[in-house]
């Protein structure tokens, strides 16, 4: 099958959230399964710093009265063809934000449609979030090109219909008051990144005012759990951490904790409970809960806490102010740094993720991969990936709470802090998490089944070829 993934983010080239990890990993697995899978993304101004791009385009076109160019290269460390959408609106060294965000991503979607009609014609276009939401609308009357639309975060729904009609072509048959609403109606299949989130968005609590529409299109709505690139994120050969290790050499992991404590200026003590958090600082991620309990947790325990991420200025300021009250015990790193994120996964004892809602979440998977115990709220993909720790029966992989209440979060944090004192049980819990298989293999097979059903192809056994180990 010929499959084109279209996305605003692709790891390792441009990443803000988990969508980048999905589009950076899933096409590689699908290509190993024998399919002609390619990726199309914007040609951001900073990409030239990360890879070599040919000077000459392979195709040129016009959309929304704008000329654009398509450049072809390869996704780094893979054989996946990568198309770059070249236009001056993407030259600035940023992915999102700016007054032109709605316009330039609508242009990106329109240019993608032109390329698929007149350039490289796929069997299936796999669209990701509102940035590509108009593609299923335009492809509605092109029966030989099917579309899949994946919802990574329903909260971001794109521009309103009245604005779209001003800047681009809205077919007479188009329905929906914004880009997201139109996309889910006209895509041949709609997927979310976890089964639980697929169910939740059909309810008023999580539907972001589209719950009725999501229930209406429920017959073509499918939840397929995200995975992670098990070779790219591997503590056994990760060159960004101080000491490599695996589930059988877990005792070596403490060297990463000591190195992280030294790096951020904490007291070096391997017996101190060290909690980490790598997140966008927005309400969705539970920052309002954190502000209500973090002071109390730090005051009544001797724990250490490190936060990495950027986001709303209010949350950045509040977290920084709390950190000033606990010098040597709390560090707030307001930046994007993938290498430091890996060291946090490898060096912390527990990983905090108290999300208000979470379509799937990648961070908790990475935390378990590196042996950091997740403390999560039971919502969305966190339900599907983190099982409740039962110390009596030696079951479960993390700590979780149900209600979105400060006391419930604080209780889960205290339970984890107390359990850390019992090192043998804690190491068993770490090993259970590290042995969890969150590779893309099973998920990729589910996507292949869906693609084939769309094209009317018979199902057959598909063997996934494992990717080669990355060089250390």
Short mmCIF file of C-alpha atoms in Angstrom, two decimals:
data_model
loop_
_atom_site.label_atom_id
_atom_site.label_comp_id
_atom_site.label_asym_id
_atom_site.label_seq_id
_atom_site.Cartn_x
_atom_site.Cartn_y
_atom_site.Cartn_z
CA UNK A 1 0.00 0.00 0.00
CA UNK A 2 1.08 3.57 -0.69
CA UNK A 3 0.59 5.61 2.47
CA UNK A 4 1.43 9.28 3.03
CA UNK A 5 1.65 10.59 6.59
CA UNK A 6 1.03 14.33 6.84
CA UNK A 7 1.93 16.12 10.05
CA UNK A 8 3.10 19.44 11.51
CA UNK A 9 5.59 17.60 13.76
CA UNK A 10 7.96 14.70 13.15
CA UNK A 11 10.60 13.36 15.55
CA UNK A 12 13.56 13.97 15.56
CA UNK A 13 13.21 17.05 13.33
CA UNK A 14 10.38 19.07 14.88
CA UNK A 15 8.72 18.17 18.16
CA UNK A 16 6.36 19.88 20.59
CA UNK A 17 4.13 17.00 21.70
CA UNK A 18 3.52 13.28 21.33
CA UNK A 19 2.27 13.61 17.75
CA UNK A 20 5.88 14.04 16.64
CA UNK A 21 6.88 10.72 18.22
CA UNK A 22 4.02 8.90 16.51
CA UNK A 23 4.77 10.22 13.02
CA UNK A 24 8.50 9.76 13.54
CA UNK A 25 8.19 6.09 14.55
CA UNK A 26 5.08 4.47 13.04
CA UNK A 27 6.01 5.00 9.35
CA UNK A 28 9.35 3.25 9.90
CA UNK A 29 7.60 0.17 11.29
CA UNK A 30 5.00 0.16 8.52
CA UNK A 31 7.75 0.44 5.92
CA UNK A 32 9.51 -2.56 7.49
CA UNK A 33 6.25 -4.43 6.94
CA UNK A 34 6.67 -3.91 3.20
CA UNK A 35 4.53 -0.87 2.48
CA UNK A 36 5.50 2.27 0.59
CA UNK A 37 5.16 4.77 3.43
CA UNK A 38 6.26 8.39 3.15
CA UNK A 39 5.97 11.55 5.26
CA UNK A 40 5.12 15.14 4.36
CA UNK A 41 5.84 18.00 6.79
CA UNK A 42 6.49 21.76 6.59
CA UNK A 43 10.00 22.93 5.73
CA UNK A 44 10.68 24.90 8.91
CA UNK A 45 13.51 27.39 8.97
CA UNK A 46 15.52 25.39 11.50
CA UNK A 47 15.51 22.08 9.60
CA UNK A 48 18.65 23.05 7.71
CA UNK A 49 20.55 22.88 11.02
CA UNK A 50 19.50 19.26 11.56
CA UNK A 51 19.80 17.64 8.13
CA UNK A 52 20.89 18.12 4.56
CA UNK A 53 18.13 19.12 2.16
CA UNK A 54 18.61 19.15 -1.63
CA UNK A 55 18.68 22.63 -3.12
CA UNK A 56 16.38 21.71 -5.99
CA UNK A 57 12.73 20.77 -5.38
CA UNK A 58 11.18 17.67 -6.95
CA UNK A 59 7.82 19.36 -7.54
CA UNK A 60 6.28 22.83 -7.56
CA UNK A 61 2.69 23.88 -7.25
CA UNK A 62 0.21 26.61 -6.38
CA UNK A 63 -2.37 26.74 -3.58
CA UNK A 64 -4.36 29.65 -2.13
CA UNK A 65 -2.69 31.93 -4.72
CA UNK A 66 0.71 30.99 -3.28
CA UNK A 67 3.60 29.20 -5.00
CA UNK A 68 5.22 26.41 -3.02
CA UNK A 69 7.89 23.77 -3.53
CA UNK A 70 8.26 20.15 -2.45
CA UNK A 71 11.72 18.90 -1.50
CA UNK A 72 12.59 15.23 -1.00
CA UNK A 73 15.05 13.73 1.46
CA UNK A 74 15.07 10.87 4.01
CA UNK A 75 13.89 10.82 7.61
CA UNK A 76 17.14 10.67 9.65
CA UNK A 77 18.38 7.17 10.48
CA UNK A 78 15.76 5.51 8.29
CA UNK A 79 14.85 4.73 4.70
CA UNK A 80 11.51 6.58 4.91
CA UNK A 81 11.17 9.21 2.15
CA UNK A 82 10.48 12.63 3.62
CA UNK A 83 8.81 15.43 1.67
CA UNK A 84 9.24 19.02 2.87
CA UNK A 85 6.64 21.67 2.04
CA UNK A 86 8.59 24.80 1.22
CA UNK A 87 6.96 28.23 1.57
CA UNK A 88 8.19 31.51 3.13
CA UNK A 89 5.54 31.34 5.88
CA UNK A 90 7.48 28.41 7.38
CA UNK A 91 10.90 30.06 7.23
CA UNK A 92 10.70 31.48 10.79
CA UNK A 93 12.44 29.26 13.34
CA UNK A 94 9.26 28.15 15.09
CA UNK A 95 6.60 25.46 14.74
CA UNK A 96 3.52 27.05 16.25
CA UNK A 97 2.31 30.45 17.43
CA UNK A 98 2.19 33.66 15.46
CA UNK A 99 -0.74 35.52 13.95
CA UNK A 100 -0.49 33.51 10.73
CA UNK A 101 -0.75 30.03 12.31
CA UNK A 102 -4.24 29.19 11.00
CA UNK A 103 -3.43 30.54 7.54
CA UNK A 104 -0.10 28.81 7.02
CA UNK A 105 -1.25 25.37 8.18
CA UNK A 106 -4.34 25.64 5.98
CA UNK A 107 -1.96 26.46 3.13
CA UNK A 108 0.12 23.42 4.10
CA UNK A 109 -2.98 21.19 3.92
CA UNK A 110 -4.05 22.69 0.59
CA UNK A 111 -0.58 22.22 -0.88
CA UNK A 112 -0.56 18.62 0.32
CA UNK A 113 -3.83 17.96 -1.51
CA UNK A 114 -2.41 19.46 -4.72
CA UNK A 115 0.72 17.30 -4.40
CA UNK A 116 -1.36 14.14 -3.92
CA UNK A 117 -3.56 14.94 -6.91
CA UNK A 118 -0.76 15.90 -9.28
CA UNK A 119 2.52 14.66 -7.79
CA UNK A 120 2.93 11.46 -5.77
CA UNK A 121 -0.47 9.77 -5.51
CA UNK A 122 -0.95 7.61 -2.41
CA UNK A 123 -3.66 5.06 -1.71
CA UNK A 124 -4.16 6.50 1.77
CA UNK A 125 -3.39 9.88 3.29
CA UNK A 126 -2.94 9.62 7.06
CA UNK A 127 -3.71 13.07 8.49
CA UNK A 128 -2.77 14.18 12.00
CA UNK A 129 -4.69 16.80 14.00
CA UNK A 130 -6.36 19.98 12.76
CA UNK A 131 -3.32 21.20 10.80
CA UNK A 132 -4.23 18.62 8.15
CA UNK A 133 -7.97 18.60 8.80
CA UNK A 134 -9.12 20.04 5.48
CA UNK A 135 -7.45 17.24 3.48
CA UNK A 136 -10.27 14.69 4.12
CA UNK A 137 -12.79 17.33 2.99
CA UNK A 138 -10.99 17.97 -0.29
CA UNK A 139 -10.41 14.24 -0.92
CA UNK A 140 -14.09 13.40 -0.41
CA UNK A 141 -14.75 13.33 -4.16
CA UNK A 142 -11.49 11.54 -5.00
CA UNK A 143 -12.58 7.93 -4.40
CA UNK A 144 -9.21 6.36 -5.22
CA UNK A 145 -7.50 8.23 -2.35
CA UNK A 146 -8.73 7.28 1.13
CA UNK A 147 -8.11 9.35 4.25
CA UNK A 148 -7.45 8.56 7.90
CA UNK A 149 -7.66 11.36 10.45
CA UNK A 150 -5.95 10.84 13.81
CA UNK A 151 -6.95 12.96 16.80
CA UNK A 152 -3.94 13.51 19.04
CA UNK A 153 -5.62 16.27 21.07
CA UNK A 154 -9.26 17.21 20.58
CA UNK A 155 -8.82 20.48 22.49
CA UNK A 156 -7.12 22.09 19.49
CA UNK A 157 -9.68 22.27 16.69
CA UNK A 158 -8.31 24.76 14.17
CA UNK A 159 -9.88 27.83 12.55
CA UNK A 160 -13.61 28.46 12.29
CA UNK A 161 -15.60 27.85 9.12
CA UNK A 162 -16.12 31.59 8.44
CA UNK A 163 -12.33 32.11 8.39
CA UNK A 164 -11.72 29.08 6.18
CA UNK A 165 -14.19 30.41 3.62
CA UNK A 166 -12.19 33.63 3.43
CA UNK A 167 -8.80 32.06 2.81
CA UNK A 168 -9.32 28.75 0.99
CA UNK A 169 -11.69 26.58 -1.03
CA UNK A 170 -14.57 25.16 1.00
CA UNK A 171 -16.55 22.71 -1.18
CA UNK A 172 -20.31 23.06 -1.36
CA UNK A 173 -20.78 19.78 0.49
CA UNK A 174 -18.54 20.74 3.43
CA UNK A 175 -20.07 20.47 6.89
CA UNK A 176 -18.65 21.42 10.27
CA UNK A 177 -18.13 24.69 12.13
CA UNK A 178 -14.34 24.34 12.34
CA UNK A 179 -11.50 22.32 10.82
CA UNK A 180 -11.65 19.46 13.31
CA UNK A 181 -15.43 19.06 12.98
CA UNK A 182 -15.13 18.93 9.19
CA UNK A 183 -12.22 16.48 9.27
CA UNK A 184 -13.93 13.82 11.39
CA UNK A 185 -17.04 13.91 9.19
CA UNK A 186 -15.27 13.45 5.87
CA UNK A 187 -12.37 11.14 6.77
CA UNK A 188 -12.91 7.49 5.86
CA UNK A 189 -11.63 6.48 9.30
CA UNK A 190 -11.06 8.48 12.48
CA UNK A 191 -8.60 7.22 15.07
CA UNK A 192 -7.42 8.33 18.48
CA UNK A 193 -4.19 7.37 20.17
CA UNK A 194 -5.72 5.15 22.86
CA UNK A 195 -8.92 3.09 23.24
CA UNK A 196 -9.98 4.86 26.44
CA UNK A 197 -9.66 8.30 24.84
CA UNK A 198 -11.81 7.13 21.91
CA UNK A 199 -14.56 6.36 24.41
CA UNK A 200 -14.06 9.47 26.52
CA UNK A 201 -14.36 11.98 23.67
CA UNK A 202 -17.89 10.76 23.09
CA UNK A 203 -18.89 12.16 26.51
CA UNK A 204 -19.47 15.81 27.53
CA UNK A 205 -16.63 15.70 30.06
CA UNK A 206 -13.96 15.10 27.41
CA UNK A 207 -15.67 15.88 24.11
CA UNK A 208 -14.65 19.55 23.93
CA UNK A 209 -18.20 20.37 22.71
CA UNK A 210 -17.85 17.82 19.91
CA UNK A 211 -19.08 14.85 21.95
CA UNK A 212 -22.34 14.63 20.00
CA UNK A 213 -20.49 14.59 16.70
CA UNK A 214 -18.02 12.00 18.00
CA UNK A 215 -20.87 9.75 19.02
CA UNK A 216 -22.48 10.26 15.61
CA UNK A 217 -19.33 9.12 13.76
CA UNK A 218 -18.62 6.40 16.34
CA UNK A 219 -18.98 3.66 13.73
CA UNK A 220 -15.75 4.73 12.04
CA UNK A 221 -13.96 5.85 15.25
CA UNK A 222 -11.17 3.58 16.48
CA UNK A 223 -8.69 3.86 19.34
CA UNK A 224 -5.22 2.40 18.69
CA UNK A 225 -2.67 2.73 21.48
CA UNK A 226 0.53 4.63 20.78
CA UNK A 227 3.90 2.97 21.07
CA UNK A 228 7.48 4.17 21.36
CA UNK A 229 10.61 3.50 19.36
CA UNK A 230 12.21 0.88 21.62
CA UNK A 231 15.61 1.25 19.94
CA UNK A 232 15.68 5.04 19.91
CA UNK A 233 14.70 5.12 23.60
CA UNK A 234 16.82 2.37 25.10
CA UNK A 235 18.70 2.75 28.40
CA UNK A 236 21.06 -0.02 27.30
CA UNK A 237 22.64 2.14 24.58
CA UNK A 238 21.48 5.72 25.26
CA UNK A 239 24.49 7.98 24.77
CA UNK A 240 22.81 10.90 26.57
CA UNK A 241 22.76 9.26 30.01
CA UNK A 242 25.67 8.85 32.41
CA UNK A 243 25.47 5.07 32.77
CA UNK A 244 23.80 2.57 30.46
CA UNK A 245 21.83 -0.29 31.99
CA UNK A 246 18.99 -2.72 31.38
CA UNK A 247 16.45 -4.62 33.41
CA UNK A 248 19.08 -7.22 34.39
CA UNK A 249 21.65 -4.63 35.48
CA UNK A 250 19.27 -2.29 37.28
CA UNK A 251 21.79 -1.71 40.07
CA UNK A 252 23.82 0.43 37.64
CA UNK A 253 20.93 2.87 37.28
CA UNK A 254 21.77 4.70 40.53
CA UNK A 255 24.75 6.31 38.77
CA UNK A 256 22.27 8.24 36.62
CA UNK A 257 20.46 9.49 39.73
CA UNK A 258 23.72 10.74 41.22
CA UNK A 259 24.72 12.38 37.93
CA UNK A 260 21.33 14.13 37.65
CA UNK A 261 21.54 15.39 41.23
CA UNK A 262 24.98 16.82 40.50
CA UNK A 263 23.83 18.36 37.21
CA UNK A 264 20.95 20.37 38.72
CA UNK A 265 22.63 21.23 42.03
CA UNK A 266 20.85 18.86 44.39
CA UNK A 267 22.41 17.22 47.43
CA UNK A 268 23.86 13.94 46.20
CA UNK A 269 22.05 11.21 48.09
CA UNK A 270 20.92 8.01 46.40
CA UNK A 271 18.40 7.35 49.20
CA UNK A 272 16.51 10.61 48.65
CA UNK A 273 13.23 10.21 46.77
CA UNK A 274 13.70 12.04 43.45
CA UNK A 275 10.59 12.93 41.43
CA UNK A 276 10.68 14.19 37.84
CA UNK A 277 8.22 15.78 35.43
CA UNK A 278 8.73 16.48 31.71
CA UNK A 279 5.73 18.32 30.35
CA UNK A 280 4.21 21.26 28.60
CA UNK A 281 3.19 23.67 31.36
CA UNK A 282 -0.50 23.94 30.56
CA UNK A 283 -3.68 23.20 32.48
CA UNK A 284 -4.26 19.95 30.57
CA UNK A 285 -1.18 18.46 32.23
CA UNK A 286 -2.50 19.00 35.76
CA UNK A 287 -0.41 22.04 36.65
CA UNK A 288 -3.28 23.58 38.61
CA UNK A 289 -3.30 20.48 40.84
CA UNK A 290 0.48 20.61 41.18
CA UNK A 291 0.42 24.20 42.44
CA UNK A 292 -1.99 23.20 45.19
CA UNK A 293 0.01 20.26 46.58
CA UNK A 294 3.68 20.66 45.64
CA UNK A 295 4.52 23.07 48.50
CA UNK A 296 3.04 20.70 51.05
CA UNK A 297 4.76 17.67 49.56
CA UNK A 298 8.16 19.38 49.56
CA UNK A 299 7.67 20.78 53.09
CA UNK A 300 6.66 17.52 54.75
CA UNK A 301 9.07 15.15 52.97
CA UNK A 302 12.77 15.32 52.19
CA UNK A 303 12.10 14.58 48.50
CA UNK A 304 13.70 16.29 45.53
CA UNK A 305 11.76 17.47 42.47
CA UNK A 306 12.86 18.44 38.96
CA UNK A 307 10.59 19.92 36.26
CA UNK A 308 11.48 20.30 32.58
CA UNK A 309 9.28 22.11 30.09
CA UNK A 310 7.77 25.37 28.96
CA UNK A 311 4.23 26.65 28.55
CA UNK A 312 1.89 29.21 30.04
CA UNK A 313 3.76 32.09 31.66
CA UNK A 314 1.59 31.84 34.79
CA UNK A 315 2.58 28.22 35.45
CA UNK A 316 6.22 28.91 34.63
CA UNK A 317 6.31 31.76 37.17
CA UNK A 318 4.47 29.87 39.88
CA UNK A 319 6.67 26.78 39.61
CA UNK A 320 9.80 28.91 39.61
CA UNK A 321 8.65 30.72 42.75
CA UNK A 322 8.05 27.43 44.56
CA UNK A 323 11.53 26.29 43.54
CA UNK A 324 13.11 29.35 45.18
CA UNK A 325 11.71 28.16 48.52
CA UNK A 326 13.51 24.82 48.28
CA UNK A 327 17.08 25.50 47.12
CA UNK A 328 19.06 22.33 46.55
CA UNK A 329 15.87 20.26 46.46
CA UNK A 330 13.77 21.60 43.60
CA UNK A 331 14.82 22.58 40.09
CA UNK A 332 12.65 24.14 37.35
CA UNK A 333 14.20 23.97 33.87
CA UNK A 334 12.11 26.19 31.57
CA UNK A 335 13.36 24.88 28.24
CA UNK A 336 13.12 22.11 25.63
CA UNK A 337 16.00 19.66 25.97
CA UNK A 338 15.60 16.06 24.81
CA UNK A 339 18.95 15.00 26.26
CA UNK A 340 18.04 16.33 29.73
CA UNK A 341 14.61 14.68 29.42
CA UNK A 342 16.31 11.33 28.90
CA UNK A 343 18.51 11.93 31.94
CA UNK A 344 15.38 12.71 33.97
CA UNK A 345 13.74 9.46 32.84
CA UNK A 346 16.92 7.54 33.69
CA UNK A 347 17.73 9.30 36.97
CA UNK A 348 14.45 9.89 38.79
CA UNK A 349 12.73 7.40 41.06
CA UNK A 350 9.21 8.46 40.09
CA UNK A 351 7.66 10.37 37.21
CA UNK A 352 4.67 12.66 37.71
CA UNK A 353 1.84 12.97 35.17
CA UNK A 354 -1.40 14.19 36.86
CA UNK A 355 -3.19 15.12 33.62
CA UNK A 356 -6.68 16.56 33.48
CA UNK A 357 -7.04 14.62 30.21
CA UNK A 358 -4.49 12.67 28.20
CA UNK A 359 -5.21 11.26 24.71
CA UNK A 360 -2.40 8.74 25.16
CA UNK A 361 0.78 10.18 26.57
CA UNK A 362 4.31 9.22 25.65
CA UNK A 363 6.17 10.37 28.75
CA UNK A 364 4.80 7.64 31.03
CA UNK A 365 5.90 5.01 28.50
CA UNK A 366 9.40 6.46 28.38
CA UNK A 367 9.52 6.70 32.16
CA UNK A 368 8.71 2.98 32.54
CA UNK A 369 11.17 2.13 29.77
CA UNK A 370 13.91 3.82 31.81
CA UNK A 371 12.77 2.49 35.21
CA UNK A 372 11.07 5.59 36.64
CA UNK A 373 7.76 4.76 38.32
CA UNK A 374 4.81 6.75 36.91
CA UNK A 375 2.38 8.59 39.21
CA UNK A 376 -0.63 9.33 36.99
CA UNK A 377 -4.27 10.21 36.95
CA UNK A 378 -6.48 7.50 35.49
CA UNK A 379 -7.63 9.16 32.29
CA UNK A 380 -7.26 8.51 28.56
CA UNK A 381 -4.19 6.56 27.54
CA UNK A 382 -2.86 6.59 31.10
CA UNK A 383 -5.58 4.05 31.94
CA UNK A 384 -4.44 1.82 29.07
CA UNK A 385 -0.72 1.95 29.87
CA UNK A 386 -0.21 2.26 33.65
CA UNK A 387 -1.73 -0.48 35.82
CA UNK A 388 -2.43 0.08 39.53
CA UNK A 389 0.40 -1.06 41.80
CA UNK A 390 -0.70 -3.88 44.11
CA UNK A 391 2.23 -4.62 46.48
CA UNK A 392 0.51 -7.59 48.11
CA UNK A 393 0.17 -9.51 44.83
CA UNK A 394 3.28 -8.00 43.19
CA UNK A 395 1.23 -6.60 40.31
CA UNK A 396 0.94 -3.29 38.53
CA UNK A 397 3.41 -0.79 37.13
CA UNK A 398 2.65 2.55 38.81
CA UNK A 399 0.62 4.72 41.16
CA UNK A 400 -2.64 6.25 40.04
CA UNK A 401 -5.62 8.23 41.29
CA UNK A 402 -9.11 8.77 39.84
CA UNK A 403 -10.63 12.08 40.92
CA UNK A 404 -9.12 15.33 39.68
CA UNK A 405 -8.63 16.59 43.22
CA UNK A 406 -5.49 17.94 44.97
CA UNK A 407 -5.81 15.57 47.92
CA UNK A 408 -5.95 12.54 45.63
CA UNK A 409 -2.75 13.62 43.86
CA UNK A 410 -0.98 14.29 47.15
CA UNK A 411 -2.03 10.89 48.49
CA UNK A 412 -0.59 9.12 45.43
CA UNK A 413 2.68 11.03 45.77
CA UNK A 414 2.96 10.20 49.48
CA UNK A 415 2.21 6.52 48.82
CA UNK A 416 5.02 6.38 46.27
CA UNK A 417 7.40 8.23 48.60
CA UNK A 418 6.70 5.78 51.43
CA UNK A 419 7.02 2.76 49.15
CA UNK A 420 10.44 3.94 47.97
CA UNK A 421 11.86 3.06 51.40
CA UNK A 422 11.32 -0.64 50.70
CA UNK A 423 14.02 -1.02 48.06
CA UNK A 424 13.48 -4.69 47.14
CA UNK A 425 9.80 -4.16 46.37
CA UNK A 426 10.61 -0.92 44.59
CA UNK A 427 13.12 -2.67 42.32
CA UNK A 428 10.52 -5.32 41.47
CA UNK A 429 8.10 -2.54 40.53
CA UNK A 430 10.75 -0.91 38.34
CA UNK A 431 11.48 -4.17 36.56
CA UNK A 432 7.81 -4.81 35.83
CA UNK A 433 7.61 -1.43 34.15
CA UNK A 434 10.81 -1.94 32.18
CA UNK A 435 9.58 -5.31 30.91
CA UNK A 436 6.40 -3.81 29.47
CA UNK A 437 6.39 -3.97 25.67
CA UNK A 438 5.32 -0.63 24.25
CA UNK A 439 6.85 -1.16 20.81
CA UNK A 440 4.97 -0.09 17.71
CA UNK A 441 4.68 -3.65 16.38
CA UNK A 442 1.21 -4.50 17.73
CA UNK A 443 -0.17 -1.04 17.03
CA UNK A 444 1.25 -1.08 13.49
CA UNK A 445 -0.55 -4.35 12.81
CA UNK A 446 -3.83 -2.73 13.93
CA UNK A 447 -3.22 0.17 11.54
CA UNK A 448 -2.51 -2.26 8.69
CA UNK A 449 -5.80 -4.07 9.36
CA UNK A 450 -7.62 -0.75 9.25
CA UNK A 451 -5.89 0.37 6.03
CA UNK A 452 -6.71 -2.91 4.30
CA UNK A 453 -10.35 -2.76 5.35
CA UNK A 454 -10.56 0.74 3.85
CA UNK A 455 -9.13 -0.47 0.53
CA UNK A 456 -11.12 -3.70 0.49
CA UNK A 457 -7.98 -5.85 0.70
CA UNK A 458 -7.95 -9.24 2.41
CA UNK A 459 -6.26 -9.55 5.77
CA UNK A 460 -3.17 -11.70 5.96
CA UNK A 461 -0.51 -12.47 8.53
CA UNK A 462 2.07 -9.74 8.56
CA UNK A 463 5.43 -10.27 10.17
CA UNK A 464 7.12 -7.15 11.49
CA UNK A 465 10.84 -6.94 10.84
CA UNK A 466 12.64 -5.58 13.88
CA UNK A 467 14.57 -2.41 13.30
CA UNK A 468 18.35 -2.68 13.55
CA UNK A 469 19.96 -1.60 16.80
CA UNK A 470 21.20 1.95 16.79
CA UNK A 471 24.95 2.41 16.94
CA UNK A 472 26.14 3.57 20.33
#
